[in-house]
mmCIF file of C-alpha atoms and ligand atoms in Angstrom:
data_model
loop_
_atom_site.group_PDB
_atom_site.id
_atom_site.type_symbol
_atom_site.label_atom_id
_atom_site.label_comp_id
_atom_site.label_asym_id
_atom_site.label_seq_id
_atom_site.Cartn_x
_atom_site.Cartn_y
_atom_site.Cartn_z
ATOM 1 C CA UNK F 24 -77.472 -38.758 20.218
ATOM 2 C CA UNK F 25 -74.919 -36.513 18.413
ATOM 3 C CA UNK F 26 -75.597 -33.347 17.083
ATOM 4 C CA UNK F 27 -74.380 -34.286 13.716
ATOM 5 C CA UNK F 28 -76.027 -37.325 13.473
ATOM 6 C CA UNK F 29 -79.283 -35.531 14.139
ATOM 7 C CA UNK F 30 -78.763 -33.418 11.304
ATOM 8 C CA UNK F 31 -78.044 -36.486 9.194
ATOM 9 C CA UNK F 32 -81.134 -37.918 10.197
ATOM 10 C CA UNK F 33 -83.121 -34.912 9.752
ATOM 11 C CA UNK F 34 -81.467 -34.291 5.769
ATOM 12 C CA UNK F 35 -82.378 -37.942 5.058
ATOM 13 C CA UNK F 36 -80.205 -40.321 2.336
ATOM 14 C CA UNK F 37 -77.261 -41.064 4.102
ATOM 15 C CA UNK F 38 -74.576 -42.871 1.901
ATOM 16 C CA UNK F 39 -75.340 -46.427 1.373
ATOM 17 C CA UNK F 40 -71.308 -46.897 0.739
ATOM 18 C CA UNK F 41 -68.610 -45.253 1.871
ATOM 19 C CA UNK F 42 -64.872 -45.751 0.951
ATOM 20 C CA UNK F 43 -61.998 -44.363 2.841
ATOM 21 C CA UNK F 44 -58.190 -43.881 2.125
ATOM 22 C CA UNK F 45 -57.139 -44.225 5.130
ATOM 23 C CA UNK F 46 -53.826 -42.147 5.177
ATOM 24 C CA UNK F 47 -51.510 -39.767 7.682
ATOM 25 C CA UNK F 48 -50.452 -42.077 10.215
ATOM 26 C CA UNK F 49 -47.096 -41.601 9.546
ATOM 27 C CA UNK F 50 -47.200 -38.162 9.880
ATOM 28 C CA UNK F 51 -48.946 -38.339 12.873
ATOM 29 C CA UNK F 52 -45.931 -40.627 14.210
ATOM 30 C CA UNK F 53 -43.257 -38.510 13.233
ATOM 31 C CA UNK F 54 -45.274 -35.121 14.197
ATOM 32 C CA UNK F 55 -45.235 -36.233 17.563
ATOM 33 C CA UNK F 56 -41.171 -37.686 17.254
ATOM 34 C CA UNK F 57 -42.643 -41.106 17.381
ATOM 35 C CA UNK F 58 -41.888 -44.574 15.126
ATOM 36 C CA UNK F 59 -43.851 -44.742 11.790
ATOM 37 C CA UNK F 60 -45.676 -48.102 13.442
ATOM 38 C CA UNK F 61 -46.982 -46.107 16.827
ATOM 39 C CA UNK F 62 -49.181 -43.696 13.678
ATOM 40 C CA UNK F 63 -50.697 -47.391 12.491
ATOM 41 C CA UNK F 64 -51.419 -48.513 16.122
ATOM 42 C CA UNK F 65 -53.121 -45.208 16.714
ATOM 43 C CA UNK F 66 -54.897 -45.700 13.737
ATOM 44 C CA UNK F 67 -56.679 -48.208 14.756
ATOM 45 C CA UNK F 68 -58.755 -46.300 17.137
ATOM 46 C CA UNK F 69 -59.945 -44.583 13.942
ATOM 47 C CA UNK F 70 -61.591 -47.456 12.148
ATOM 48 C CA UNK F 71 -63.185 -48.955 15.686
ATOM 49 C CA UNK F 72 -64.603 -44.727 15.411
ATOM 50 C CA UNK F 73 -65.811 -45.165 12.005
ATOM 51 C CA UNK F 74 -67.133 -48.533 12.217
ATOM 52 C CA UNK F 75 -69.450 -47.465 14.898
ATOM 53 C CA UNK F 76 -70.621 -43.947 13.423
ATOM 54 C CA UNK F 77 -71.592 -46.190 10.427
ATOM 55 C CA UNK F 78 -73.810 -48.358 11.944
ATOM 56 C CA UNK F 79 -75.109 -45.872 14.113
ATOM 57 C CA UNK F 80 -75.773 -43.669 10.566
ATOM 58 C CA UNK F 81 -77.267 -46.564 8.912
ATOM 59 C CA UNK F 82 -74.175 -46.909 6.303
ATOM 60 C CA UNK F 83 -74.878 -50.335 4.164
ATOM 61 C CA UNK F 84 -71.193 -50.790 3.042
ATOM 62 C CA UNK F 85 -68.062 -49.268 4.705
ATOM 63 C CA UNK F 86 -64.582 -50.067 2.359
ATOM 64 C CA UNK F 87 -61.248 -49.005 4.257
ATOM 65 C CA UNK F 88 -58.193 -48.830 1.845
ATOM 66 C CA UNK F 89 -55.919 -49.997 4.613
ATOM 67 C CA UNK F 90 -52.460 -51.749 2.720
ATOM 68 C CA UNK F 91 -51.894 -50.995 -1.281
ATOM 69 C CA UNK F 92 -49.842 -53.417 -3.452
ATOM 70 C CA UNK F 93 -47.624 -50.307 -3.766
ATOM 71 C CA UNK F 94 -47.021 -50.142 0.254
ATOM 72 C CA UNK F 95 -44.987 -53.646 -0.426
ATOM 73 C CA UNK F 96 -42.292 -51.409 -1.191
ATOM 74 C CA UNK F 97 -41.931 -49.823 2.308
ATOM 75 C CA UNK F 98 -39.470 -50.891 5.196
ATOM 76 C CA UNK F 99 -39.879 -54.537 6.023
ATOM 77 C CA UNK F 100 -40.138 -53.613 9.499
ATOM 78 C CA UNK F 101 -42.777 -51.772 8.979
ATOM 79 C CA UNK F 102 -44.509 -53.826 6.396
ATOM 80 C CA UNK F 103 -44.326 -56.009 9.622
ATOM 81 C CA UNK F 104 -46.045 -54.003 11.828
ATOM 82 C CA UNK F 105 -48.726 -53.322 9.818
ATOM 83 C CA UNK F 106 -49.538 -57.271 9.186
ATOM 84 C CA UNK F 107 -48.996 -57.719 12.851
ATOM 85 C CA UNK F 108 -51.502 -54.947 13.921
ATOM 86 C CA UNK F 109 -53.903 -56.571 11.080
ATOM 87 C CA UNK F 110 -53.846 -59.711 13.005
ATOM 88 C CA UNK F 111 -54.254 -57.819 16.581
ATOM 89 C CA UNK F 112 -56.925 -56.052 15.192
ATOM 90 C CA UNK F 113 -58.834 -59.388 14.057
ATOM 91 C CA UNK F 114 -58.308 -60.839 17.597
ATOM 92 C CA UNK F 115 -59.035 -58.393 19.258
ATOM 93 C CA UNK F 116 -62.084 -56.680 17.676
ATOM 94 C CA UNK F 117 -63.822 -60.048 15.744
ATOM 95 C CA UNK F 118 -66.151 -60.646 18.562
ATOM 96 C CA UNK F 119 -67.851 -56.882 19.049
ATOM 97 C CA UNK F 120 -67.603 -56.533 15.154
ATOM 98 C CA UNK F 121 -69.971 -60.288 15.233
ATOM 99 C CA UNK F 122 -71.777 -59.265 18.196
ATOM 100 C CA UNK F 123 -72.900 -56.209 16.393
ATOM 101 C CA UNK F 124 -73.512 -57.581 12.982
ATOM 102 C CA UNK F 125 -70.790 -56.418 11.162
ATOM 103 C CA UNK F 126 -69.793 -58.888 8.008
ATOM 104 C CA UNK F 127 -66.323 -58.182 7.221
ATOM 105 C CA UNK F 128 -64.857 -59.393 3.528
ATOM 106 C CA UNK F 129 -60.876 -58.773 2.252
ATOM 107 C CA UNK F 130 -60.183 -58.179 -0.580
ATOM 108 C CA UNK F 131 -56.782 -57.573 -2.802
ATOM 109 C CA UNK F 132 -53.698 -60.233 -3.741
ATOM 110 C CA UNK F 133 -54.227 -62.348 -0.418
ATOM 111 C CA UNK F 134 -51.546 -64.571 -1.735
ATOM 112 C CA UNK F 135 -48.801 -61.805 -1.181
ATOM 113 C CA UNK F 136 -49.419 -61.977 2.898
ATOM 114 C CA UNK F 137 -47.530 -64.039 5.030
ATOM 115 C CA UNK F 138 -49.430 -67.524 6.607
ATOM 116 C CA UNK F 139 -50.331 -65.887 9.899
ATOM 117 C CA UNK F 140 -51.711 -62.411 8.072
ATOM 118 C CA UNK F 141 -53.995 -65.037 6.005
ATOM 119 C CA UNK F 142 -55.562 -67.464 8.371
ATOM 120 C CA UNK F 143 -56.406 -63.563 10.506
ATOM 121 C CA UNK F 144 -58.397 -63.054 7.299
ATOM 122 C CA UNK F 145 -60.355 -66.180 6.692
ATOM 123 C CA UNK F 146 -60.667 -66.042 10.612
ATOM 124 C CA UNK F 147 -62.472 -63.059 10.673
ATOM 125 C CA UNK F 148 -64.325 -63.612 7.136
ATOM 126 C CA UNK F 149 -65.858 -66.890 8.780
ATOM 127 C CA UNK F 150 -66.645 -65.588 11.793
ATOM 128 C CA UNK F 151 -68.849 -61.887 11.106
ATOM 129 C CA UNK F 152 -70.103 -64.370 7.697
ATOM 130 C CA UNK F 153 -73.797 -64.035 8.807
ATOM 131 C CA UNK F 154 -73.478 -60.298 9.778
ATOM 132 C CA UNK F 155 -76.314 -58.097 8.096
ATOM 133 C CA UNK F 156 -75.806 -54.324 9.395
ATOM 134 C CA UNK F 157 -73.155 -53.743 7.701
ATOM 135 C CA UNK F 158 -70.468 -54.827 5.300
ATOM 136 C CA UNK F 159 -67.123 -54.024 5.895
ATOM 137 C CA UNK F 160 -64.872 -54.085 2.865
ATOM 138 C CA UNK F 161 -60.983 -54.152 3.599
ATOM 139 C CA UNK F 162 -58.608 -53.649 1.065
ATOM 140 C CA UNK F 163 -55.391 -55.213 1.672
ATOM 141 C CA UNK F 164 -52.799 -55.470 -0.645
ATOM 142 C CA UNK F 165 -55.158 -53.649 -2.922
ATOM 143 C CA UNK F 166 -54.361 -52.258 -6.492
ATOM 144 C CA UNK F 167 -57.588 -51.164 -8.540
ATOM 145 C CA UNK F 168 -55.535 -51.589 -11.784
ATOM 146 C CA UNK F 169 -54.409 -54.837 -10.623
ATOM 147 C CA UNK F 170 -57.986 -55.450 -9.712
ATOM 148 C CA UNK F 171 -59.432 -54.218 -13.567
ATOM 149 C CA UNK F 172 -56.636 -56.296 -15.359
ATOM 150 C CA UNK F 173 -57.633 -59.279 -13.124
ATOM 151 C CA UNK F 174 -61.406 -58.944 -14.669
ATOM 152 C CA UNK F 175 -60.334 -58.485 -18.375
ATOM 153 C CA UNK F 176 -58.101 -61.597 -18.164
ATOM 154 C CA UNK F 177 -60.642 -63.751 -16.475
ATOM 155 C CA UNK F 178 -62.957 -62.165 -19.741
ATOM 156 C CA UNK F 179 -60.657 -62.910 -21.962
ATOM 157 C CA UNK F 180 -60.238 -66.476 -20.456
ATOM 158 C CA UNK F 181 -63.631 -66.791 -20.568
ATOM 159 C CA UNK F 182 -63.415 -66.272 -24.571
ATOM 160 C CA UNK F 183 -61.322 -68.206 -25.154
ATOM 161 C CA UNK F 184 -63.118 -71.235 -23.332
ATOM 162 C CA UNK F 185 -65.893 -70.074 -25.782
ATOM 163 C CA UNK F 186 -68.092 -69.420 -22.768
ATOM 164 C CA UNK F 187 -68.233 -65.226 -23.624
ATOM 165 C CA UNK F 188 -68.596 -63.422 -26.655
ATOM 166 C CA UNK F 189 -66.571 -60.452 -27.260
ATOM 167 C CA UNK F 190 -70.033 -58.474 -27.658
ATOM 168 C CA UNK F 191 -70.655 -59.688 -24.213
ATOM 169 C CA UNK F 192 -67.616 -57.713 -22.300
ATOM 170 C CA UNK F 193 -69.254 -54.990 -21.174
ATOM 171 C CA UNK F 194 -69.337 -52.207 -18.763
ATOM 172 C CA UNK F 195 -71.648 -54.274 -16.416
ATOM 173 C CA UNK F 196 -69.853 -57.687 -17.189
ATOM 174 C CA UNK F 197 -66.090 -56.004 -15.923
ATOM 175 C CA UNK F 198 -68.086 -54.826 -13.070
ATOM 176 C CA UNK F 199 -69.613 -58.238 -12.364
ATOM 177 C CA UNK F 200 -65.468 -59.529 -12.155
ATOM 178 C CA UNK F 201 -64.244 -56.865 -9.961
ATOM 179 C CA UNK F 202 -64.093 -57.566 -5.722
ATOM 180 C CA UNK F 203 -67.452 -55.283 -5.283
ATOM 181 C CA UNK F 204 -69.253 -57.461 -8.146
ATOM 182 C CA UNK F 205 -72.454 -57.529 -5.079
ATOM 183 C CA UNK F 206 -72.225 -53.876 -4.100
ATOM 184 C CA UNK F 207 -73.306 -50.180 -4.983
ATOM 185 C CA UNK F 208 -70.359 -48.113 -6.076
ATOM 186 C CA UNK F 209 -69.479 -46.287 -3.203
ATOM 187 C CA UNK F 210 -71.396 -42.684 -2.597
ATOM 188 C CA UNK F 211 -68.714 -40.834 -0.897
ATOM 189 C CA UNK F 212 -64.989 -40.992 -1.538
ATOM 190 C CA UNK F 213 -63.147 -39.537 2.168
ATOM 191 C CA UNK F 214 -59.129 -39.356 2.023
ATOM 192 C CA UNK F 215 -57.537 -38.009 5.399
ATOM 193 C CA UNK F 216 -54.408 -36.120 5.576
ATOM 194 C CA UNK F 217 -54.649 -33.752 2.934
ATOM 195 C CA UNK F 218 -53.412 -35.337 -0.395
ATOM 196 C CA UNK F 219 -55.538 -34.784 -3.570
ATOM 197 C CA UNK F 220 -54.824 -38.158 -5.398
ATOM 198 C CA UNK F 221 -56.773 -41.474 -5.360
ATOM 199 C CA UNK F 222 -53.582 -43.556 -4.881
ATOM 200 C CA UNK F 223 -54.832 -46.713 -7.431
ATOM 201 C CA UNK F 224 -57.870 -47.385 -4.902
ATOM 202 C CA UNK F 225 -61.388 -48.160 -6.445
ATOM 203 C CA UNK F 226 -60.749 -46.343 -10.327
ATOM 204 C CA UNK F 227 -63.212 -48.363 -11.620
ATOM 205 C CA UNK F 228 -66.135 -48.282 -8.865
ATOM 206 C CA UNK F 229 -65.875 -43.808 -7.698
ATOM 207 C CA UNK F 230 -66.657 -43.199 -11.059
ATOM 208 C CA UNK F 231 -69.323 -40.579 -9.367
ATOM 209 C CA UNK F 232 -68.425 -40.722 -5.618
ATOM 210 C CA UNK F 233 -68.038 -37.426 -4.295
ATOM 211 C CA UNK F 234 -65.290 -36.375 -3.328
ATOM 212 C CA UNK F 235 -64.102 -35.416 0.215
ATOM 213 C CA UNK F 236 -60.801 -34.618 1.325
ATOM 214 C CA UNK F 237 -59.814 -33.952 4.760
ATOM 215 C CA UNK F 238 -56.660 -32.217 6.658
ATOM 216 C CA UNK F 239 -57.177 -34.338 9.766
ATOM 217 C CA UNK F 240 -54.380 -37.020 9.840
ATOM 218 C CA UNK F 241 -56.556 -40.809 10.145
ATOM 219 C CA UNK F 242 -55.346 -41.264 14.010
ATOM 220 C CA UNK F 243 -57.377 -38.523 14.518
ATOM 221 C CA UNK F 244 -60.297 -38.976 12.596
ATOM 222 C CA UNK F 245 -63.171 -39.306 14.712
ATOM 223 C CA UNK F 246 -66.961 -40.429 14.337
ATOM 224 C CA UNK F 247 -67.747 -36.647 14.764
ATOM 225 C CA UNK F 248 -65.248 -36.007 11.747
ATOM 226 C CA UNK F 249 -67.569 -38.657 9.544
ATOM 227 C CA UNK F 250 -70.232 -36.890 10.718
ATOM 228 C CA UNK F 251 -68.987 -33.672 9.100
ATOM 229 C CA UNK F 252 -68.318 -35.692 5.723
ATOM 230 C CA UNK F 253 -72.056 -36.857 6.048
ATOM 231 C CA UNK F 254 -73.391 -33.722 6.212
ATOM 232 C CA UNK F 255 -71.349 -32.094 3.296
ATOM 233 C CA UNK F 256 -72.299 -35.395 1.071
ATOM 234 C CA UNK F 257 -76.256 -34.351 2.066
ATOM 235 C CA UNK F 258 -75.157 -30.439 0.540
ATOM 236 C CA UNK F 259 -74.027 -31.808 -2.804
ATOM 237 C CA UNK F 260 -76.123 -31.792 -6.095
ATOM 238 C CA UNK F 261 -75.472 -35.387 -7.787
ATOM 239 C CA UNK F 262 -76.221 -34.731 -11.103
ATOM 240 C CA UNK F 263 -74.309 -37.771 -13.002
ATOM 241 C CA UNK F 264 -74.070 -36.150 -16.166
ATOM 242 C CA UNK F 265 -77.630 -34.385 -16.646
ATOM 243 C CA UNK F 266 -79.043 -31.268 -15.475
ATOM 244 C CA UNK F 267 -81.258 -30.439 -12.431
ATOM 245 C CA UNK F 268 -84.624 -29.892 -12.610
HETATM 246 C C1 LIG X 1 -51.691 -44.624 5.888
HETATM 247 O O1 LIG X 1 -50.753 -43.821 6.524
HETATM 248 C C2 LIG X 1 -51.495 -46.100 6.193
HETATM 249 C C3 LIG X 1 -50.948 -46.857 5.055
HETATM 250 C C4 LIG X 1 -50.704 -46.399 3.871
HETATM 251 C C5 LIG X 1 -50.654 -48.249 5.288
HETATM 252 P P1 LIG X 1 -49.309 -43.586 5.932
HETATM 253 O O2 LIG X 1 -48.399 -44.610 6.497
HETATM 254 O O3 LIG X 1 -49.340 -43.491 4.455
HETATM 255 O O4 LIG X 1 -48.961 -42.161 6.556
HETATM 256 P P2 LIG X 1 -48.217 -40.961 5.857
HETATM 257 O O5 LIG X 1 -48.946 -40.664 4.584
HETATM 258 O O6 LIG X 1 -46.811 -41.397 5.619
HETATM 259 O O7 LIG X 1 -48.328 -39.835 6.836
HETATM 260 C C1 LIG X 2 -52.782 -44.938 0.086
HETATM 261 O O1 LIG X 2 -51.947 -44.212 0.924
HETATM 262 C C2 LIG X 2 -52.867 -46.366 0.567
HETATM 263 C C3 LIG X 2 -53.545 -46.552 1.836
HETATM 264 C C4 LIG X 2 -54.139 -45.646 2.560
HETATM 265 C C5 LIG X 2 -53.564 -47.893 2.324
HETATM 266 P P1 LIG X 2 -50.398 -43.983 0.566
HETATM 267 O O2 LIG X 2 -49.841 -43.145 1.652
HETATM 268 O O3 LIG X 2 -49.754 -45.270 0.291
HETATM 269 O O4 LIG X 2 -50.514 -43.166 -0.810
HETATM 270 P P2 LIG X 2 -49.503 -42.151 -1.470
HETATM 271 O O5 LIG X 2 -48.178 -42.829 -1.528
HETATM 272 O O6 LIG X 2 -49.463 -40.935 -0.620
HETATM 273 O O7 LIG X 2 -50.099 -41.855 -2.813
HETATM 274 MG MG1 LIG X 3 -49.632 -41.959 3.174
#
């Protein structure tokens, strides 16, 4: 077993979610004089890396920010790319990801992708459906404000119909509207590549996640590297608000 995941074990609570901005790929393309698409493809050794180190940590709930509505506004061509390596990635990887229990759900403005990009999705969705090790959240064509303004209209529908009382829209009743209506807020917040910013991912839900940002461009991310994040989550006082004993 890894070192790291030793120590994990030995610390105790591991995260029960984890969400990750997935971000540097292009960076790691150019660094190495390469085509913005070769960072994506490499990326994708990073989430078959952090897939496994989850269920090998006992993670309940893994969410990978992995296309934002704002990313509509890159180059079509590479727009492309990215929806065609979403659809490799679900042919390719759908049977290990069943085989090993792994339930995976999409989430975001599914209506924006293209006919092939969508049947990937409810391919995958149907077929890891009875998967109980873990949950794999992707975003895709993700926007958390678009995501909060979708729950206060379907509230404010909801009025209207006369089925919801104003005194009734709550914190807990947005949260029962949003994608992760089922799940813990996520524990642990990782963004790769250096950037300090949340990027419109999961306002709502980090609320309290810590925080962890790493240097290490997401091609290179490793299970070792999520490891490390672990480890500094099991170092950090959670104190939502109130003192420590
Ligand atoms: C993250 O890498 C992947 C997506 C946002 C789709 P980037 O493509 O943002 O890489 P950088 O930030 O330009 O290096
Ligand atoms: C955030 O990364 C979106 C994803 C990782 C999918 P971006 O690269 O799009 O974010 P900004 O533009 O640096 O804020
Ligand atoms: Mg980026």
């Amino acid at each position: 077993m890894s070192d790291r995941l030793e120590r994990i074990r030995l610390h105790g609570a591991v995260p029960q979610h984890i969400a990750i901005i997935m971000d540097g790929n292009g960076r790691w393309a150019t660094g190495r004089a390469l085509p913005r698409p070769h960072g994506h493809l490499a990326g994708m050794q990073a989430v078959r890396e952090v897939v496994a180190g989850c269920l090998d940590a006992g993670v309940e709930v893994l969410t990978l920010f992995a296309f934002s509505t704002e990313n509509w506004q890159r180059p079509a061509s590479e727009i492309s790319a990215l929806m065609s390596l979403l659809e490799e990635y679900v042919a390719k990887e759908t049977a290990e990801l069943a085989e090993r229990g792994v339930k995976v759900r999409v989430v975001g403005e599914l209506g924006r992708l293209g006919e092939s990009s969508r049947q990937a999705v409810d391919d995958v969705s149907q077929r890891t459906g009875s998967g109980s090790n873990l949950l794999l959240n992707l975003c895709i064509s993700y926007s958390s404000r678009g995501e909060i303004a979708r729950a206060a209209r379907q509230m404010a529908e909801e009025v209207v119909a006369g089925t919801l009382t104003p005194a009734e829209v709550t914190e807990e009743a947005l949260g029962k509207r949003l994608y992760t209506a089922d799940l813990p807020d996520p524990d642990l917040l990782i963004r790769t590549s250096g950037e300090m910013r949340i990027s419109n991912f999961l306002l709502w839900q980090l609320a309290y996640a810590e925080l962890y940002v790493t240097p290490v461009l997401w091609p290179d991310f490793t299970r070792e590297h999520l490891y490390d994040a672990i480890l500094e989550f099991q170092r950090r006082d959670r104190r939502f608000g109130r003192v420590t004993a």
